Amino acid sequence: MDSVAPVKMLTVLGAICLVAIAAVIGWAREPRQYRADPPVSAALDQLRLMPDGIGGTSPEVYFAMGKPYESTGFDLSQGKRLYSWFGCSQCHGDGRGGKGPSFIDGWWLYGPSMVSIVASIRNGRPHGMPAFKDKMTSDQIWQLAGYVRSMGAYSASVVAPSRNDDKTSRPAENRAPAAILFDEGPIPVHPKQGPSP
Amino acid sequence: MKAAVVIIIAALLAGCGGNQSALDPHGASSVALKDLIVLFALICSVIWLLVTGFLLWAVMRRRAEARRDPAAERRMTVAVRASMTATVVIVAGLTVASFHTTQSLHSGADAPVFVSVKGQQWWWQFTYRDGNQAPLFQTANEIHIPVGKDVRLELESIDVIHSLWIPSLAGKLDLIPGRKNVLTLRADRPGTYRGQCAEFCGLQHGHMALLVIAQDDSSYRQWVAAQAAPAAEPSDAEAAAGKAVFMSKPCAACHTVRGTPATGSSGPDLTHVGGRQTIGAGLLETTRGSLAAWIADPQTLKPGNNMPLVPLTGEELRQLSAYMEGLR
């Protein structure tokens, strides 16, 4: 009996500590950086692309930073703002395309990797995509690329950009908008289920 | 002791003055509102003192022995009836006074000056209109009005609910998306009055201020003529280079400078930005340095606002700030 009580107490104490730690982690806000440090910004420009401009490797610094432009809500939200500020929707619509290609049809003309999307925004592409390297900073280009990538993601994500203020016209960015393209059609309803059993 | 009390009261009352205070009114409707505030405060203070006094008296007095005294009962009945009647009369009277004041605020149906106000996150867009409602010119975060004349403000919002409050001149009125509210402004004395958004509207709600500059008729006309004119041409080579930077960078996509190809409409009209007292909706005084700082890093100065950082070299930034400062 005496040996059980301390174990019980330790368990309770441990649980309290866990809750406290979780509360502290939840309270500590993701740090926000409104502009990248100049060396980081310069390093982000060092894209290593394949000779045909499709695919390649992101700069080392991107991995050293922990791939923030795909994985933090703040950067994705900034990307979403940049998407409207720089008039991307003029050609790409809400992601469904128009004059420019769609982002949510599961097909990436230059591959789905971050580095390709960054290169497309930064240097432009043939058939009308302008270069934005003189109009945006490097970290803005990366934020925008992260957002564009999330618009047509194949798999669901735990991070999401801010919500739309107006009516949504496509699936939310964190819910794998492009995954549906790989579904094998609707799953048939069991005869005993559905609106008229 | 007496001197100390006088000093403390003076120090406390000093907060009631200034160019943004409902207790220091300079316009017809704000005077009416101040009178109403004073009336309410006086009557309610008297009532509060009476109630507190009676409460103290009831607590302190010796408990009477339990005996029935018909005369005392009658006195109490009369007292209760009298105070109930007084309550009804006072509440009704204050309601009538409030209603009367509210009625008197809406006077300018055919005001000589007509301005549309669009509240947005987080600045004020003002469009002056002529008699036929056609737009004359647009400005931001600063309006000039003629002294002693009614100014009709039509309030709209393009995103969330804002509220326009210029305490020295008028009461506050909300700007509601999809709706037009009308506020009549009238300044009785020349001066610069500050106003603010009075409805929490997001991250930079605290940096959404505006200035109302009341001028005599002739200087007001001069100002209108100057504002209606297109932008000044750059006066030197540096500013001319700055103009070229403005046109080649993304600035022109959101900002208008009348008389140039820049016709964007989602940001403030910059045709006469150098002539305004503040930038960023009351954030900074307009100087060449503050303009450059704002362009160099708007998100650090006012986090969350809708102006992106545009990459510029030091040279381009100098030229651009010279051009902006020259747009008077």
Coordinates of N, CA and C in Angstrom, one line a residue, chain B residues 25-245:
Chain B
P25 N -15.6 71.2 -26.9 CA -16.3 71.2 -28.2 C -16.0 72.4 -29.0
H26 N -15.9 72.2 -30.4 CA -15.8 73.4 -31.3 C -16.8 73.3 -32.4
G27 N -17.8 72.5 -32.3 CA -18.8 72.5 -33.4 C -20.1 72.4 -32.8
A28 N -21.2 72.7 -33.6 CA -22.5 72.8 -33.1 C -23.0 71.5 -32.5
S29 N -22.8 70.4 -33.1 CA -23.3 69.1 -32.6 C -22.5 68.7 -31.4
S30 N -21.2 69.0 -31.4 CA -20.4 68.5 -30.2 C -20.8 69.4 -29.0
V31 N -21.2 70.6 -29.2 CA -21.6 71.5 -28.1 C -22.9 70.9 -27.5
A32 N -23.9 70.5 -28.4 CA -25.1 69.9 -28.0 C -24.9 68.6 -27.2
L33 N -23.9 67.8 -27.7 CA -23.6 66.6 -27.0 C -23.0 66.8 -25.6
K34 N -22.1 67.9 -25.6 CA -21.5 68.2 -24.3 C -22.5 68.6 -23.3
D35 N -23.5 69.5 -23.7 CA -24.5 69.9 -22.8 C -25.3 68.7 -22.3
L36 N -25.5 67.8 -23.2 CA -26.3 66.6 -22.7 C -25.5 65.8 -21.7
I37 N -24.2 65.6 -22.0 CA -23.3 64.9 -21.0 C -23.3 65.6 -19.7
V38 N -23.2 66.9 -19.7 CA -23.1 67.7 -18.4 C -24.5 67.5 -17.7
L39 N -25.6 67.6 -18.4 CA -26.9 67.5 -17.8 C -27.1 66.1 -17.1
F40 N -26.7 65.1 -17.9 CA -26.8 63.7 -17.3 C -25.9 63.6 -16.1
A41 N -24.7 64.1 -16.2 CA -23.7 63.9 -15.1 C -24.2 64.7 -13.9
L42 N -24.7 65.9 -14.0 CA -25.2 66.6 -12.9 C -26.4 65.9 -12.2
I43 N -27.4 65.6 -13.0 CA -28.6 65.0 -12.4 C -28.2 63.7 -11.7
C44 N -27.4 62.9 -12.4 CA -27.1 61.6 -11.9 C -26.2 61.7 -10.6
S45 N -25.4 62.7 -10.6 CA -24.5 62.9 -9.4 C -25.4 63.3 -8.2
V46 N -26.4 64.2 -8.4 CA -27.3 64.6 -7.3 C -28.0 63.4 -6.8
I47 N -28.6 62.5 -7.7 CA -29.3 61.4 -7.3 C -28.4 60.4 -6.5
W48 N -27.2 60.2 -7.0 CA -26.3 59.3 -6.4 C -25.9 59.8 -5.0
L49 N -25.7 61.1 -4.8 CA -25.4 61.7 -3.5 C -26.6 61.4 -2.6
L50 N -27.8 61.7 -3.0 CA -29.0 61.5 -2.2 C -29.2 60.0 -1.8
V51 N -29.0 59.1 -2.7 CA -29.2 57.7 -2.4 C -28.2 57.3 -1.4
T52 N -26.9 57.7 -1.7 CA -25.8 57.3 -0.7 C -26.1 57.9 0.6
G53 N -26.5 59.1 0.7 CA -26.8 59.8 2.0 C -27.9 59.0 2.7
F54 N -28.9 58.7 2.0 CA -30.0 58.0 2.7 C -29.6 56.6 3.2
L55 N -28.7 56.0 2.3 CA -28.3 54.6 2.7 C -27.4 54.7 4.0
L56 N -26.5 55.7 4.0 CA -25.7 55.9 5.2 C -26.6 56.2 6.5
W57 N -27.5 57.1 6.2 CA -28.4 57.4 7.4 C -29.1 56.1 7.9
A58 N -29.6 55.3 6.9 CA -30.3 54.1 7.3 C -29.4 53.1 8.0
V59 N -28.1 53.1 7.6 CA -27.2 52.2 8.3 C -26.8 52.7 9.7
M60 N -26.7 54.0 9.8 CA -26.2 54.6 11.1 C -27.3 54.7 12.2
R61 N -28.5 54.9 11.8 CA -29.5 55.3 12.8 C -29.8 54.1 13.7
R62 N -30.2 54.5 14.9 CA -30.4 53.4 15.9 C -31.7 52.7 15.5
R63 N -31.6 51.4 15.7 CA -32.8 50.5 15.3 C -34.0 50.9 16.2
A64 N -35.1 51.3 15.6 CA -36.2 51.7 16.4 C -36.9 50.5 17.0
E65 N -37.5 50.7 18.1 CA -38.2 49.6 18.8 C -39.4 49.3 17.9
A66 N -39.7 47.9 17.9 CA -40.8 47.5 17.1 C -42.1 48.0 17.6
R67 N -42.5 49.1 17.1 CA -43.9 49.6 17.5 C -44.5 50.3 16.3
R68 N -45.8 50.2 16.3 CA -46.4 50.8 15.1 C -46.8 52.2 15.4
D69 N -46.3 53.1 14.6 CA -46.7 54.5 14.8 C -47.4 55.0 13.5
P70 N -48.7 55.1 13.5 CA -49.4 55.4 12.3 C -48.9 56.7 11.6
A71 N -48.5 57.7 12.3 CA -48.0 58.9 11.7 C -46.7 58.6 10.9
A72 N -45.8 57.8 11.5 CA -44.5 57.5 10.8 C -44.8 56.7 9.6
E73 N -45.7 55.7 9.7 CA -46.1 54.9 8.5 C -46.6 55.8 7.4
R74 N -47.4 56.8 7.7 CA -48.0 57.7 6.7 C -46.8 58.5 6.1
R75 N -45.9 59.0 6.9 CA -44.8 59.8 6.4 C -44.0 58.9 5.4
M76 N -43.7 57.6 5.8 CA -42.9 56.8 4.9 C -43.7 56.5 3.6
T77 N -45.0 56.3 3.6 CA -45.7 56.1 2.4 C -45.6 57.3 1.5
V78 N -45.7 58.5 2.0 CA -45.6 59.7 1.2 C -44.2 59.8 0.6
A79 N -43.2 59.4 1.4 CA -41.8 59.5 0.9 C -41.6 58.6 -0.3
V80 N -42.1 57.3 -0.1 CA -41.9 56.3 -1.1 C -42.6 56.7 -2.4
R81 N -43.8 57.2 -2.3 CA -44.6 57.7 -3.4 C -43.9 58.8 -4.1
A82 N -43.4 59.7 -3.4 CA -42.7 60.9 -4.0 C -41.5 60.5 -4.7
S83 N -40.7 59.6 -4.1 CA -39.5 59.2 -4.8 C -39.7 58.4 -6.1
M84 N -40.8 57.6 -6.0 CA -41.2 56.8 -7.3 C -41.6 57.8 -8.4
T85 N -42.4 58.8 -8.0 CA -42.8 59.7 -9.0 C -41.6 60.5 -9.6
A86 N -40.7 60.9 -8.7 CA -39.5 61.6 -9.1 C -38.7 60.7 -10.1
T87 N -38.6 59.4 -9.8 CA -37.8 58.5 -10.7 C -38.4 58.6 -12.1
V88 N -39.8 58.4 -12.1 CA -40.4 58.4 -13.5 C -40.2 59.7 -14.2
V89 N -40.4 60.8 -13.5 CA -40.3 62.1 -14.1 C -38.9 62.3 -14.6
I90 N -37.9 62.0 -13.8 CA -36.5 62.2 -14.2 C -36.1 61.4 -15.3
V91 N -36.4 60.1 -15.3 CA -36.0 59.2 -16.4 C -36.7 59.7 -17.7
A92 N -38.0 60.0 -17.6 CA -38.7 60.5 -18.8 C -38.0 61.8 -19.3
G93 N -37.7 62.7 -18.4 CA -37.1 64.0 -18.7 C -35.8 63.8 -19.5
L94 N -34.9 62.9 -18.9 CA -33.6 62.6 -19.6 C -33.8 62.0 -20.9
T95 N -34.8 61.1 -21.1 CA -35.1 60.5 -22.4 C -35.5 61.5 -23.4
V96 N -36.3 62.5 -23.0 CA -36.8 63.5 -23.9 C -35.6 64.4 -24.3
A97 N -34.7 64.7 -23.3 CA -33.5 65.6 -23.6 C -32.6 64.9 -24.5
S98 N -32.4 63.6 -24.4 CA -31.5 62.8 -25.2 C -32.1 62.8 -26.7
F99 N -33.4 62.5 -26.7 CA -34.1 62.5 -28.0 C -34.0 63.8 -28.8
H100 N -34.2 64.9 -28.0 CA -34.1 66.2 -28.5 C -32.7 66.5 -29.1
T101 N -31.7 66.1 -28.3 CA -30.3 66.4 -28.8 C -30.0 65.6 -30.1
T102 N -30.4 64.3 -30.1 CA -30.2 63.5 -31.3 C -30.8 64.1 -32.5
Q103 N -32.1 64.6 -32.3 CA -32.7 65.3 -33.4 C -32.0 66.4 -34.0
S104 N -31.4 67.2 -33.1 CA -30.7 68.5 -33.5 C -29.4 68.2 -34.2
L105 N -28.9 66.9 -34.1 CA -27.6 66.6 -34.7 C -27.7 66.6 -36.3
H106 N -28.9 66.2 -36.8 CA -29.0 66.0 -38.2 C -29.6 67.3 -38.9
S107 N -28.7 68.1 -39.3 CA -29.2 69.4 -39.8 C -28.8 69.6 -41.3
G108 N -27.6 69.0 -41.7 CA -27.1 69.4 -43.0 C -27.6 68.5 -44.2
A109 N -28.9 68.6 -44.5 CA -29.4 67.9 -45.6 C -28.9 68.4 -46.9
D110 N -28.8 69.8 -47.0 CA -28.2 70.4 -48.3 C -26.9 71.1 -47.9
A111 N -26.0 70.4 -47.3 CA -24.7 71.1 -46.9 C -23.9 71.5 -48.1
P112 N -23.2 72.6 -48.0 CA -22.5 73.1 -49.2 C -21.2 72.2 -49.5
V113 N -20.7 71.4 -48.5 CA -19.6 70.6 -48.8 C -20.0 69.1 -48.6
F114 N -19.6 68.3 -49.5 CA -20.1 66.9 -49.5 C -18.9 66.0 -49.8
V115 N -18.6 65.1 -48.8 CA -17.5 64.2 -48.8 C -17.9 62.8 -48.6
S116 N -17.5 61.9 -49.5 CA -17.7 60.4 -49.2 C -16.5 59.9 -48.4
V117 N -16.8 59.2 -47.4 CA -15.7 58.6 -46.5 C -15.8 57.1 -46.7
K118 N -14.6 56.5 -47.0 CA -14.6 55.0 -47.0 C -13.6 54.6 -46.0
G119 N -14.1 53.9 -45.0 CA -13.1 53.3 -44.0 C -12.6 52.0 -44.5
Q120 N -11.3 51.8 -44.3 CA -10.7 50.5 -44.7 C -9.6 50.2 -43.7
Q121 N -9.2 49.0 -43.7 CA -8.1 48.6 -42.8 C -6.8 49.1 -43.4
W122 N -6.1 50.0 -42.8 CA -6.5 50.8 -41.7 C -6.2 52.3 -42.0
W123 N -7.1 52.8 -42.8 CA -6.9 54.3 -43.2 C -8.3 54.8 -43.7
W124 N -8.4 56.1 -43.9 CA -9.6 56.7 -44.3 C -9.4 57.3 -45.7
Q125 N -10.4 57.0 -46.6 CA -10.3 57.5 -47.9 C -11.4 58.6 -48.0
F126 N -11.1 59.8 -48.4 CA -12.0 60.8 -48.5 C -12.2 61.3 -50.0
T127 N -13.4 61.3 -50.5 CA -13.6 61.8 -51.9 C -14.5 63.0 -51.8
Y128 N -14.0 64.1 -52.2 CA -14.8 65.4 -52.2 C -15.6 65.3 -53.5
R129 N -16.9 65.7 -53.3 CA -17.8 65.7 -54.5 C -18.4 67.1 -54.7
D130 N -18.7 67.4 -56.0 CA -19.4 68.7 -56.3 C -20.9 68.5 -56.1
G131 N -21.6 69.6 -56.5 CA -23.1 69.6 -56.3 C -23.8 68.5 -56.9
N132 N -23.2 67.9 -58.0 CA -23.9 66.8 -58.8 C -23.4 65.5 -58.3
Q133 N -22.7 65.4 -57.2 CA -22.1 64.2 -56.7 C -20.9 63.7 -57.5
A134 N -20.5 64.4 -58.5 CA -19.4 63.9 -59.3 C -18.1 64.1 -58.4
P135 N -17.2 63.1 -58.4 CA -16.0 63.3 -57.6 C -15.1 64.4 -58.1
L136 N -14.6 65.2 -57.2 CA -13.7 66.3 -57.5 C -12.2 65.8 -57.4
F137 N -11.9 65.3 -56.2 CA -10.6 64.7 -55.9 C -10.6 63.8 -54.7
Q138 N -9.6 63.1 -54.5 CA -9.5 62.1 -53.4 C -8.3 62.4 -52.5
T139 N -8.5 62.2 -51.2 CA -7.4 62.4 -50.3 C -7.5 61.3 -49.3
A140 N -6.6 61.3 -48.3 CA -6.6 60.3 -47.3 C -6.2 60.8 -46.0
N141 N -6.9 60.4 -45.0 CA -6.6 60.6 -43.6 C -6.5 62.1 -43.1
E142 N -6.9 63.0 -44.0 CA -6.9 64.4 -43.7 C -7.9 65.1 -44.5
I143 N -8.9 65.8 -43.8 CA -9.8 66.6 -44.6 C -9.7 68.1 -44.1
H144 N -10.0 68.9 -45.1 CA -10.1 70.4 -44.7 C -11.6 70.7 -44.9
I145 N -12.1 71.6 -44.0 CA -13.5 72.0 -44.1 C -13.5 73.5 -43.8
P146 N -14.5 74.2 -44.4 CA -14.7 75.6 -44.2 C -15.3 75.8 -42.8
V147 N -14.9 76.8 -42.1 CA -15.4 77.1 -40.7 C -16.9 77.6 -40.9
G148 N -17.7 77.2 -40.0 CA -19.1 77.7 -39.9 C -20.0 77.2 -41.0
K149 N -19.6 76.2 -41.8 CA -20.5 75.6 -42.8 C -20.7 74.1 -42.5
D150 N -21.9 73.7 -42.9 CA -22.2 72.2 -42.7 C -21.4 71.4 -43.7
V151 N -20.8 70.3 -43.3 CA -20.2 69.4 -44.2 C -20.9 68.1 -44.1
R152 N -21.3 67.5 -45.2 CA -22.0 66.3 -45.2 C -21.1 65.1 -45.5
L153 N -20.9 64.2 -44.5 CA -20.0 63.1 -44.7 C -20.9 61.8 -44.9
E154 N -20.7 61.1 -46.1 CA -21.3 59.9 -46.3 C -20.4 58.8 -46.0
L155 N -20.7 58.0 -45.0 CA -19.8 57.0 -44.4 C -20.1 55.6 -45.0
E156 N -19.0 55.0 -45.5 CA -19.1 53.6 -46.0 C -17.9 52.9 -45.6
S157 N -18.0 51.5 -45.6 CA -16.8 50.7 -45.2 C -16.6 49.7 -46.3
I158 N -15.4 49.4 -46.7 CA -15.2 48.3 -47.7 C -14.8 47.0 -47.1
D159 N -14.5 47.0 -45.8 CA -14.2 45.6 -45.2 C -14.9 45.3 -44.0
V160 N -14.5 45.9 -42.8 CA -15.2 45.5 -41.6 C -15.9 46.8 -41.0
I161 N -16.5 46.7 -39.9 CA -17.2 47.9 -39.3 C -16.1 48.8 -38.7
H162 N -16.1 50.1 -39.1 CA -15.3 51.1 -38.4 C -16.2 52.1 -37.8
S163 N -15.7 53.1 -37.1 CA -16.5 54.1 -36.5 C -15.7 55.4 -36.6
L164 N -16.3 56.4 -37.1 CA -15.7 57.7 -37.2 C -16.0 58.6 -36.0
W165 N -15.0 59.0 -35.3 CA -15.2 59.9 -34.1 C -14.2 61.0 -34.1
I166 N -14.8 62.2 -34.3 CA -14.0 63.4 -34.1 C -14.6 64.1 -32.9
P167 N -14.1 63.8 -31.7 CA -14.8 64.2 -30.5 C -15.0 65.7 -30.4
S168 N -14.1 66.6 -30.9 CA -14.3 68.0 -30.7 C -15.3 68.6 -31.7
L169 N -15.7 67.8 -32.7 CA -16.7 68.3 -33.7 C -18.0 67.6 -33.7
A170 N -18.0 66.3 -33.5 CA -19.3 65.6 -33.6 C -19.3 64.3 -32.8
G171 N -20.4 63.7 -32.7 CA -20.5 62.4 -32.1 C -20.0 61.3 -33.0
K172 N -19.9 60.1 -32.5 CA -19.3 59.0 -33.3 C -20.4 58.3 -34.1
L173 N -20.1 57.9 -35.3 CA -21.0 57.1 -36.2 C -20.3 56.0 -36.9
D174 N -20.9 54.8 -36.9 CA -20.3 53.7 -37.5 C -20.3 53.7 -39.0
L175 N -19.2 53.1 -39.6 CA -19.2 52.9 -41.0 C -19.4 51.4 -41.2
I176 N -20.5 51.0 -41.9 CA -20.9 49.7 -42.0 C -20.9 49.2 -43.4
P177 N -20.2 48.0 -43.7 CA -20.2 47.5 -45.0 C -21.6 47.4 -45.6
G178 N -21.7 47.9 -46.9 CA -23.0 47.7 -47.5 C -24.1 48.7 -47.1
R179 N -23.7 49.7 -46.4 CA -24.7 50.7 -45.9 C -24.1 52.1 -45.9
K180 N -24.9 53.1 -46.1 CA -24.4 54.5 -46.1 C -25.0 55.2 -44.8
N181 N -24.1 55.7 -44.0 CA -24.5 56.5 -42.9 C -24.1 57.9 -43.2
V182 N -24.9 58.9 -42.7 CA -24.6 60.3 -42.9 C -24.3 61.0 -41.6
L183 N -23.2 61.8 -41.6 CA -22.8 62.6 -40.5 C -22.6 64.0 -40.9
T184 N -23.2 64.9 -40.1 CA -23.0 66.3 -40.4 C -21.9 66.9 -39.5
L185 N -20.9 67.5 -40.1 CA -19.8 68.1 -39.4 C -19.8 69.6 -39.5
R186 N -19.6 70.3 -38.5 CA -19.5 71.7 -38.6 C -18.6 72.2 -37.5
A187 N -17.5 73.0 -37.9 CA -16.6 73.6 -37.0 C -16.9 75.0 -36.8
D188 N -17.0 75.5 -35.6 CA -17.3 76.9 -35.4 C -16.0 77.8 -35.3
R189 N -14.9 77.1 -35.0 CA -13.6 77.9 -34.9 C -12.6 77.2 -35.8
P190 N -11.7 78.0 -36.4 CA -10.6 77.3 -37.2 C -9.7 76.5 -36.2
G191 N -9.1 75.5 -36.8 CA -8.2 74.7 -35.9 C -8.0 73.3 -36.5
T192 N -7.1 72.5 -35.9 CA -6.9 71.2 -36.3 C -7.4 70.2 -35.3
Y193 N -8.4 69.4 -35.7 CA -9.0 68.5 -34.8 C -8.7 67.1 -35.2
R194 N -8.4 66.2 -34.1 CA -8.0 64.9 -34.4 C -9.2 64.0 -34.2
G195 N -9.2 62.9 -35.0 CA -10.3 61.9 -34.9 C -9.7 60.6 -35.0
Q196 N -10.5 59.6 -34.6 CA -9.9 58.2 -34.6 C -11.0 57.2 -34.9
C197 N -10.6 56.0 -35.3 CA -11.6 54.9 -35.5 C -12.0 54.5 -34.1
A198 N -13.3 54.4 -33.9 CA -13.7 54.1 -32.5 C -14.4 52.8 -32.4
E199 N -14.2 51.9 -33.4 CA -14.7 50.5 -33.3 C -13.6 49.6 -33.7
F200 N -13.3 48.7 -32.8 CA -12.1 47.8 -33.0 C -12.3 47.1 -34.4
C201 N -11.2 47.3 -35.2 CA -11.3 46.9 -36.6 C -10.1 46.0 -37.0
G202 N -9.3 45.5 -36.1 CA -8.2 44.7 -36.5 C -6.9 45.1 -35.8
L203 N -5.9 44.5 -36.3 CA -4.5 44.7 -35.8 C -4.1 46.1 -35.6
Q204 N -4.4 47.0 -36.6 CA -3.9 48.3 -36.5 C -5.0 49.3 -36.2
H205 N -6.0 48.9 -35.5 CA -7.1 49.8 -35.1 C -6.6 51.1 -34.5
G206 N -5.6 50.9 -33.6 CA -5.0 52.0 -32.9 C -4.3 53.0 -33.8
H207 N -3.9 52.6 -35.0 CA -3.2 53.5 -35.9 C -4.1 53.8 -37.1
M208 N -5.3 54.3 -36.7 CA -6.3 54.6 -37.8 C -6.9 56.0 -37.4
A209 N -6.0 57.0 -37.5 CA -6.4 58.3 -37.0 C -6.7 59.2 -38.3
L210 N -7.3 60.4 -38.0 CA -7.4 61.3 -39.1 C -7.4 62.7 -38.5
L211 N -7.1 63.7 -39.4 CA -7.1 65.1 -39.0 C -8.2 65.8 -39.7
V212 N -8.9 66.7 -39.0 CA -9.9 67.6 -39.7 C -9.3 69.0 -39.5
I213 N -9.1 69.7 -40.6 CA -8.5 71.0 -40.5 C -9.6 72.0 -40.9
A214 N -10.0 72.8 -39.9 CA -11.1 73.8 -40.2 C -10.4 75.1 -40.6
Q215 N -10.7 75.7 -41.7 CA -10.1 76.9 -42.2 C -11.1 77.9 -42.6
D216 N -10.7 79.2 -42.7 CA -11.7 80.2 -43.1 C -11.9 80.0 -44.6
D217 N -12.9 80.6 -45.1 CA -13.4 80.3 -46.5 C -12.4 80.4 -47.5
S218 N -11.6 81.5 -47.5 CA -10.7 81.8 -48.6 C -9.5 80.7 -48.6
S219 N -9.0 80.4 -47.4 CA -7.9 79.4 -47.5 C -8.5 78.0 -47.8
Y220 N -9.7 77.8 -47.4 CA -10.3 76.5 -47.8 C -10.5 76.4 -49.3
R221 N -10.9 77.5 -50.0 CA -11.0 77.4 -51.4 C -9.7 77.2 -52.1
Q222 N -8.7 77.9 -51.5 CA -7.3 77.7 -52.1 C -6.9 76.2 -52.0
W223 N -7.2 75.6 -50.8 CA -6.8 74.2 -50.6 C -7.5 73.3 -51.6
V224 N -8.8 73.6 -51.8 CA -9.6 72.8 -52.8 C -9.0 72.9 -54.2
A225 N -8.7 74.1 -54.6 CA -8.1 74.3 -55.9 C -6.8 73.6 -56.0
A226 N -6.0 73.6 -55.0 CA -4.7 73.0 -55.0 C -4.8 71.5 -55.1
Q227 N -5.8 70.9 -54.4 CA -6.0 69.5 -54.3 C -6.6 69.0 -55.7
A228 N -7.4 69.8 -56.3 CA -8.0 69.4 -57.5 C -7.0 69.4 -58.7
A229 N -5.9 70.1 -58.5 CA -4.9 70.2 -59.6 C -4.2 68.8 -59.7
P230 N -3.7 68.4 -60.9 CA -2.9 67.2 -60.9 C -1.6 67.4 -60.2
A231 N -0.9 66.3 -60.1 CA 0.4 66.2 -59.2 C 1.4 67.2 -59.8
A232 N 2.2 67.7 -58.9 CA 3.3 68.6 -59.3 C 4.4 67.8 -60.1
E233 N 4.9 68.4 -61.1 CA 6.1 67.8 -61.8 C 7.3 67.8 -60.9
P234 N 8.1 66.8 -61.0 CA 9.3 66.8 -60.2 C 10.2 68.0 -60.4
S235 N 10.7 68.6 -59.3 CA 11.4 69.9 -59.5 C 12.9 69.7 -59.8
D236 N 13.5 68.5 -59.5 CA 14.9 68.4 -59.8 C 15.2 67.0 -60.3
A237 N 16.4 66.7 -60.7 CA 16.7 65.4 -61.3 C 16.5 64.3 -60.4
E238 N 16.8 64.4 -59.1 CA 16.6 63.3 -58.2 C 15.1 62.9 -58.1
A239 N 14.2 64.0 -58.0 CA 12.8 63.7 -57.9 C 12.3 63.1 -59.2
A240 N 12.9 63.5 -60.3 CA 12.4 63.0 -61.6 C 12.8 61.5 -61.7
A241 N 14.0 61.2 -61.2 CA 14.4 59.8 -61.1 C 13.5 59.0 -60.2
G242 N 13.1 59.6 -59.1 CA 12.1 59.0 -58.2 C 10.8 58.7 -58.8
K243 N 10.4 59.6 -59.7 CA 9.1 59.4 -60.4 C 9.2 58.1 -61.3
A244 N 10.4 58.0 -62.0 CA 10.6 56.9 -62.9 C 10.6 55.6 -62.0
V245 N 11.2 55.6 -60.8 CA 11.1 54.4 -59.9 C 9.7 54.1 -59.6

